[in-house]
Amino acid sequence: LTGRNLWQMHLLRPGRISPTELCRKCLNRIRKTQHLNAYITVTEERALEQAQQAERRLQRGVPKGPLDGIPFAVKDNFCTENIRTTCASRMLKDYTPPYNATVVQKLLDQGAVLMGKTNMDEFAMGAGSTDGAFGAVKNPWGYAAPYGERTRADPDSDWVVTGGSSGGSAAAVASLTSYLALGSDTGGSTRNPGSLCGVVALKPTYGLLSRHGLIPLVNSMDVPGIMTRSVNDAAIVLGILQGLDVRDSTTVPAPSSLTELPEDFDVKNICVGIPKEYHAPGLSEETLAQWSRVADLFEEAGARVEQVSLPHTQYSIVCYHVLCHAEVASNMARFDGLEYGHRSQMDSSTEVMYASTRHEGFNDVVRGRILSGNYFLLKRNYQHYFVKAQKVRRLITNDFQHVFSSGVDVLLTPTTLTDAARYRDFTQEDNRTRSAQEDVFTQPANMAGLPAVSVPTALSRRGLPIGLQLIAPALQDQTLLSVAQWIEQRVGFPSIVSTQMLSSLDLLQSLSEGFHIISI
Amino acid sequence: GQNKVFRQLVGVVGLEIHAQINSSTKLFSGAPVRFSAPPNSLVSFFDASLPGTLPVLNKRCVEAAVMTGLALNCAINRKSLFDRKHYFYADLPAGYQITQQRLPIAVDGVLTYSLLGGKKRNQVMRKNVTIKQIQLEQDSGKSLHDDVRSQTLIDLNRAGVGLMELVMEPDMSCGEEAAAAVRELQLILQALGTCQGNMSEGQLRVDANVSVHRPGEPLGVRTEVKNINSIRYLARAIDYEIQRQIDVLQRGGTVQNETRAYDSKSGETLPMRDKEGLQDYRFMPEPNLPPLILYEDNASLPTGIDACQVVVVQKIKEGLPELPSVKRDRLVQTYGILPEHSFTLVNEDGLVDYFEAVLKTTKKEPRKVIGWVTNELLGHLKQEDMSVCQSPISPSALAELLELQETGHISSSVAKQVFQKMWRSPGKTALQITQEQDLGLVSDTAQLHSICQKVVDSHPDEVHAIRSGNKKVLNKLMGLVQKETKGRADPVLVRAILQKKTS
């Protein structure tokens, strides 16, 4: 029962709450949680229209599916037709795409209600959601009772980061303004904030979800990420979003139309691998304790739990950086102020216009990556950096393949090194350093194109979420989520409930059904 | 001393050719391909480089490249790759061009072309040029510089149109060879339908790489010559550049490795403003396009694959149309015409069809018809810079004229006159003109007899010379008879009559 999400409770029972009422409640909630800065654009009018349409369908008994009328949020690097899409950059601060990203369209076709576009690190470069043109995102858990009580912190000066780069989406789901949110994941950008904000965060297999309309960071690693309040929700959304898209030549057909996850997954038949290289420096003892705890749970339930080795892990982050920067330099070349986006007033020549547009439009993180990326791609450097990194990438992929083909079904690892840092601690190091540190556990899955999910397992001593990661072989997303749900069912992570969202009757009902109430 | 052999500097010419693929939509997007549309009316989101858009490969463009590769005897790479070539320019919205640098679709081909050489320019000389590779790539947009308002206008209609880049190795030595090679390529592409090959419309763009050296010695520094809009200019530009480089070297200077533009007005090549400097294109694999896999035949297709999603080389091979060289040989075989005639026929758009249409409506032998088509007709067309389809004399009209000559109604020289009159009065038939201007052959023996007698009687010295053995003088008498008859006397009859009278 703890695996059920709230919307199922609301909508399955007739007369519980209507889509328009739910929409209004969420919009109200967005207003109340504005200090979190989770949203760049709130699509209030549109959302109400969509909710009304959903309501009519539900009244007529013809809902489009499980997501009809459900509020969702989208990271601001997904194109939304006629809705501003900024990538949290001055370069696109007034850019309005003329089309919807495929994954956005699919959700809209299901009748889901778009609440708005969420905040992020500029162009998805970062691990804190602190480096965007519209300011940093604040972690809702920093304003919740446990954090305040346990650390005696002042939420306004000791606020904690969401992680990144999809921090706004994680905050939206965690603060109950959306029931699901799309993020993007290139090196951990969905799983990282998912873990720090205590929500389920799925990075599907590369190629399973279309990238058409996702403004790219690294084309060969980007995937649309799914953030939800429960694993089952993530499975539902995956089932809707996966599949071949002719507009994206890197998509593959879904291995099967995803059916419901098994209620009682039997772990006796699986082997869980614990990669020894993931005992990384900086791993907090609490996260380590959670890692052991869940590994023990598997063992006690009869699963085989084995230590395995992914020997090239130590090289992964460096190679990731080389390949990431090279692709960034290439992908950002189109932002010249000519066709769309910011255009500098300095236009004495085309070259001057290009240079000043790009200087004005990009923050220094983006510019730094472009410069180093171009350096790596110079003819004289190409073999030493880019090709070398691709070769090591192959070795990293082989590490995983080797482990998975020797009987291991899933890998269990931490998602992040620690729980969420205070903003003032996080910003002691620059973006590049933080990214290198924080991406340690997450980016190898992007290098290898594998599916991975972060599941919240417990609150830390500071009252902040800790999550663990599962990694599975390519296209085994269903197995991955089945195992993830098994964990979710047993760890008792507190569900976030908003006292504002429920009537007192519901509140009593929730308590009686075993929900821990955290009011935000 | 005696051993020093003075060797001439000779030209070495290679070509880089961009052929616009004849397809209805662009290489990576569904925007239409059309010449001369309103600016920025044929631009998809992808072509405008809107963020989040991705390339989707056009099957027709792949087929066109394979067809072209096969026609040029290339090895078709079963696997080829796409790359990004980066540079900043206003007509390149993404800041990079998608091309095939590492592994192109076709390599190592040969183009066989012919030149008409020899003293009378009627000997067909066959030459070969190696095709290094054929690669698929995007065309750029167009920029127009408005210096008055200090602005640049960008039209992206052409951005993303599919191109085949063909690299011809430096196997050529002068402008004429390069022109002939490009002409042959044009004919091949037009026969295949993969490119319309119109240089003035930019469908076929040729840059020449030119250097000079002494045979046997290493190649000299080369220059790249651009801005060539026709085959004629190509030959001139190359020959000018070769001579310019020879002059530089003979003066003791050195040739710079540079890009030069051909100026058709002056006939010179001029250094282009060096807008890029030393360019590093920072090539990178295109991550949004998996390797392009082609299949040999239907048997080698993996199970479950959708037939409309693949390109099968065997199928394309089987569907290749008749290539120009095959056509030329066929014409020689079928009609017994000379190779140089066949060459001229195939070289001119529509001329083969014209020739064959004439043959349908005349009993005259092809070998007797060909001259009329390649000399009279083509000569007049060239003089007035007209194409075959613009000819005022239709195939059936020409056939009628030839029939008149064949059946003895008019003489050969009159026939040529009638031709010219028909040219100037389109619509009038040969028969009409002959009758109107009374040009018919005079075959009335009695009349001819009397005219001949008159001439014989009035030229006793010439008659005496003939009787003494100087038979050539008969021609003079014949000429006088023809003058009397205004060229309408049947020459065969006149000769016979005169011979009798002077024997």
mmCIF file of N, CA and C in Angstrom, chain B residues 114-116 120-124 183-184 187 324 328 331-332 337-353 355 370-379 381-382 388:
data_model
loop_
_atom_site.group_PDB
_atom_site.id
_atom_site.type_symbol
_atom_site.label_atom_id
_atom_site.label_comp_id
_atom_site.label_asym_id
_atom_site.label_seq_id
_atom_site.Cartn_x
_atom_site.Cartn_y
_atom_site.Cartn_z
ATOM 1 N N SER B 114 35.795 11.309 -73.087
ATOM 2 C CA SER B 114 36.398 11.361 -74.428
ATOM 3 C C SER B 114 36.639 12.793 -74.850
ATOM 4 N N LEU B 115 37.677 12.942 -75.623
ATOM 5 C CA LEU B 115 37.966 14.233 -76.242
ATOM 6 C C LEU B 115 38.006 14.032 -77.743
ATOM 7 N N LEU B 116 37.551 15.032 -78.479
ATOM 8 C CA LEU B 116 37.746 14.996 -79.926
ATOM 9 C C LEU B 116 39.070 15.689 -80.223
ATOM 10 N N LYS B 120 41.932 17.240 -87.343
ATOM 11 C CA LYS B 120 40.584 17.656 -87.755
ATOM 12 C C LYS B 120 39.594 17.575 -86.591
ATOM 13 N N ARG B 121 40.110 17.338 -85.390
ATOM 14 C CA ARG B 121 39.268 17.237 -84.212
ATOM 15 C C ARG B 121 38.144 16.218 -84.445
ATOM 16 N N ASN B 122 38.501 15.127 -85.119
ATOM 17 C CA ASN B 122 37.478 14.108 -85.308
ATOM 18 C C ASN B 122 37.930 12.742 -84.803
ATOM 19 N N GLN B 123 39.042 12.749 -84.047
ATOM 20 C CA GLN B 123 39.485 11.482 -83.459
ATOM 21 C C GLN B 123 39.056 11.427 -82.012
ATOM 22 N N VAL B 124 38.370 10.348 -81.689
ATOM 23 C CA VAL B 124 37.898 10.211 -80.316
ATOM 24 C C VAL B 124 39.012 9.628 -79.467
ATOM 25 N N ARG B 183 31.806 17.414 -68.421
ATOM 26 C CA ARG B 183 30.687 17.229 -69.362
ATOM 27 C C ARG B 183 30.183 15.801 -69.304
ATOM 28 N N GLU B 184 31.105 14.848 -69.287
ATOM 29 C CA GLU B 184 30.720 13.445 -69.221
ATOM 30 C C GLU B 184 29.996 13.159 -67.907
ATOM 31 N N LEU B 187 26.494 14.349 -68.154
ATOM 32 C CA LEU B 187 25.650 13.458 -68.939
ATOM 33 C C LEU B 187 25.258 12.228 -68.127
ATOM 34 N N PRO B 324 25.752 7.077 -70.847
ATOM 35 C CA PRO B 324 26.162 7.702 -72.113
ATOM 36 C C PRO B 324 27.154 6.876 -72.929
ATOM 37 N N ARG B 328 26.527 5.575 -76.654
ATOM 38 C CA ARG B 328 27.353 5.909 -77.825
ATOM 39 C C ARG B 328 27.703 4.667 -78.609
ATOM 40 N N LEU B 331 24.735 3.355 -80.517
ATOM 41 C CA LEU B 331 24.413 4.135 -81.715
ATOM 42 C C LEU B 331 25.331 3.753 -82.875
ATOM 43 N N VAL B 332 26.610 3.568 -82.540
ATOM 44 C CA VAL B 332 27.573 3.174 -83.581
ATOM 45 C C VAL B 332 27.185 1.808 -84.148
ATOM 46 N N ILE B 337 27.218 4.618 -87.660
ATOM 47 C CA ILE B 337 27.840 5.941 -87.738
ATOM 48 C C ILE B 337 29.211 5.899 -87.074
ATOM 49 N N LEU B 338 29.997 6.923 -87.314
ATOM 50 C CA LEU B 338 31.340 6.966 -86.752
ATOM 51 C C LEU B 338 31.317 7.348 -85.272
ATOM 52 N N PRO B 339 32.318 6.894 -84.510
ATOM 53 C CA PRO B 339 32.366 7.234 -83.082
ATOM 54 C C PRO B 339 32.292 8.741 -82.820
ATOM 55 N N GLU B 340 32.953 9.531 -83.664
ATOM 56 C CA GLU B 340 32.917 10.961 -83.368
ATOM 57 C C GLU B 340 31.525 11.556 -83.571
ATOM 58 N N HIS B 341 30.753 10.946 -84.476
ATOM 59 C CA HIS B 341 29.367 11.395 -84.666
ATOM 60 C C HIS B 341 28.538 11.017 -83.446
ATOM 61 N N SER B 342 28.738 9.792 -83.020
ATOM 62 C CA SER B 342 28.017 9.321 -81.842
ATOM 63 C C SER B 342 28.337 10.207 -80.646
ATOM 64 N N PHE B 343 29.599 10.562 -80.525
ATOM 65 C CA PHE B 343 30.044 11.443 -79.445
ATOM 66 C C PHE B 343 29.298 12.763 -79.482
ATOM 67 N N THR B 344 29.233 13.345 -80.652
ATOM 68 C CA THR B 344 28.542 14.632 -80.802
ATOM 69 C C THR B 344 27.054 14.488 -80.499
ATOM 70 N N LEU B 345 26.458 13.400 -80.964
ATOM 71 C CA LEU B 345 25.031 13.186 -80.728
ATOM 72 C C LEU B 345 24.707 13.147 -79.234
ATOM 73 N N VAL B 346 25.473 12.324 -78.512
ATOM 74 C CA VAL B 346 25.180 12.135 -77.096
ATOM 75 C C VAL B 346 25.516 13.383 -76.300
ATOM 76 N N ASN B 347 26.477 14.137 -76.796
ATOM 77 C CA ASN B 347 26.931 15.307 -76.073
ATOM 78 C C ASN B 347 25.907 16.433 -76.038
ATOM 79 N N GLU B 348 25.003 16.393 -76.995
ATOM 80 C CA GLU B 348 24.052 17.495 -77.105
ATOM 81 C C GLU B 348 22.680 17.042 -76.637
ATOM 82 N N ASP B 349 22.121 17.769 -75.671
ATOM 83 C CA ASP B 349 20.808 17.414 -75.127
ATOM 84 C C ASP B 349 19.753 17.298 -76.222
ATOM 85 N N GLY B 350 19.158 16.114 -76.324
ATOM 86 C CA GLY B 350 18.031 15.956 -77.239
ATOM 87 C C GLY B 350 18.404 15.601 -78.658
ATOM 88 N N LEU B 351 19.710 15.596 -78.939
ATOM 89 C CA LEU B 351 20.110 15.369 -80.331
ATOM 90 C C LEU B 351 19.909 13.921 -80.765
ATOM 91 N N VAL B 352 20.132 12.988 -79.847
ATOM 92 C CA VAL B 352 19.923 11.578 -80.193
ATOM 93 C C VAL B 352 18.456 11.357 -80.556
ATOM 94 N N ASP B 353 17.596 11.900 -79.731
ATOM 95 C CA ASP B 353 16.157 11.747 -79.995
ATOM 96 C C ASP B 353 15.795 12.347 -81.348
ATOM 97 N N PHE B 355 17.774 12.814 -83.943
ATOM 98 C CA PHE B 355 18.339 11.955 -84.991
ATOM 99 C C PHE B 355 17.460 10.729 -85.234
ATOM 100 N N ILE B 370 23.368 11.545 -90.700
ATOM 101 C CA ILE B 370 24.112 12.048 -89.539
ATOM 102 C C ILE B 370 24.773 13.400 -89.805
ATOM 103 N N GLY B 371 25.304 13.543 -91.005
ATOM 104 C CA GLY B 371 25.981 14.802 -91.308
ATOM 105 C C GLY B 371 25.050 15.989 -91.198
ATOM 106 N N TRP B 372 23.850 15.815 -91.688
ATOM 107 C CA TRP B 372 22.858 16.892 -91.610
ATOM 108 C C TRP B 372 22.576 17.272 -90.167
ATOM 109 N N VAL B 373 22.528 16.265 -89.303
ATOM 110 C CA VAL B 373 22.194 16.531 -87.904
ATOM 111 C C VAL B 373 23.385 17.148 -87.175
ATOM 112 N N THR B 374 24.568 16.572 -87.379
ATOM 113 C CA THR B 374 25.715 17.058 -86.602
ATOM 114 C C THR B 374 26.362 18.303 -87.225
ATOM 115 N N ASN B 375 26.160 18.530 -88.523
ATOM 116 C CA ASN B 375 26.753 19.728 -89.119
ATOM 117 C C ASN B 375 25.744 20.838 -89.336
ATOM 118 N N GLU B 376 24.829 20.583 -90.261
ATOM 119 C CA GLU B 376 23.859 21.643 -90.587
ATOM 120 C C GLU B 376 23.048 22.063 -89.384
ATOM 121 N N LEU B 377 22.321 21.090 -88.830
ATOM 122 C CA LEU B 377 21.415 21.430 -87.729
ATOM 123 C C LEU B 377 22.195 21.973 -86.542
ATOM 124 N N LEU B 378 23.161 21.203 -86.071
ATOM 125 C CA LEU B 378 23.888 21.592 -84.866
ATOM 126 C C LEU B 378 24.635 22.909 -85.088
ATOM 127 N N GLY B 379 25.199 23.043 -86.309
ATOM 128 C CA GLY B 379 25.921 24.270 -86.617
ATOM 129 C C GLY B 379 25.030 25.496 -86.456
ATOM 130 N N LEU B 381 22.231 25.719 -84.778
ATOM 131 C CA LEU B 381 21.820 25.872 -83.378
ATOM 132 C C LEU B 381 22.904 26.582 -82.569
ATOM 133 N N LYS B 382 24.117 26.151 -82.766
ATOM 134 C CA LYS B 382 25.242 26.716 -82.013
ATOM 135 C C LYS B 382 25.434 28.193 -82.339
ATOM 136 N N VAL B 388 18.436 22.049 -78.877
ATOM 137 C CA VAL B 388 17.764 21.206 -79.873
ATOM 138 C C VAL B 388 16.253 21.383 -79.829
#
